Amino acid sequence: MSKKWIRILFYVMTLLSVFMLLFTYEYVSRVKNAPLVTIEGLRGSYVLNGVLHSQEAQLDVGKYVVFGESILRLYGNRVKVVKIPRFEVEVIWEK
């Protein structure tokens, strides 16, 4: 190969690496800022730690007491439907 083609290939690979770095940074920041669990009422409103909610709420790491049937949407597109009138939710990080 001539030096011209090698130089062009070098610049193309450099640009590709920069774009991949930017894409990876954007993806990791979205994953980091995503809520671990969101909760919404199965039949309207629910009580979360003594506060009445009618829309979905985001849960961070910790323990919560919920009154009312609810839908829990976990990170990774998993959904849990809880039809118990009073229950506790503990949100933790897993390895």
mmCIF file of C-alpha atoms in Angstrom, residues 39-48 51-57 67-71 82-83:
data_model
loop_
_atom_site.group_PDB
_atom_site.id
_atom_site.type_symbol
_atom_site.label_atom_id
_atom_site.label_comp_id
_atom_site.label_asym_id
_atom_site.label_seq_id
_atom_site.Cartn_x
_atom_site.Cartn_y
_atom_site.Cartn_z
ATOM 1 C CA ILE A 39 -44.030 1.999 40.334
ATOM 2 C CA GLU A 40 -47.561 2.813 39.248
ATOM 3 C CA GLY A 41 -50.968 1.953 40.614
ATOM 4 C CA LEU A 42 -52.814 -0.981 39.125
ATOM 5 C CA ARG A 43 -56.205 0.661 39.622
ATOM 6 C CA GLY A 44 -55.344 4.337 39.861
ATOM 7 C CA SER A 45 -53.678 5.672 42.982
ATOM 8 C CA TYR A 46 -51.452 4.075 45.618
ATOM 9 C CA VAL A 47 -49.742 5.191 48.829
ATOM 10 C CA LEU A 48 -45.940 5.123 48.894
ATOM 11 C CA VAL A 51 -47.740 9.861 50.404
ATOM 12 C CA LEU A 52 -50.612 9.412 47.950
ATOM 13 C CA HIS A 53 -49.512 9.070 44.308
ATOM 14 C CA SER A 54 -51.711 8.908 41.235
ATOM 15 C CA GLN A 55 -48.969 8.750 38.601
ATOM 16 C CA GLU A 56 -45.878 6.603 38.312
ATOM 17 C CA ALA A 57 -42.959 7.286 40.635
ATOM 18 C CA PHE A 67 -50.489 0.456 50.132
ATOM 19 C CA GLY A 68 -52.494 -0.553 47.077
ATOM 20 C CA GLU A 69 -52.092 -2.926 44.169
ATOM 21 C CA SER A 70 -49.234 -1.823 41.938
ATOM 22 C CA ILE A 71 -47.141 -2.530 38.882
ATOM 23 C CA VAL A 82 -48.316 -7.025 42.864
ATOM 24 C CA LYS A 83 -51.950 -7.614 43.884
#
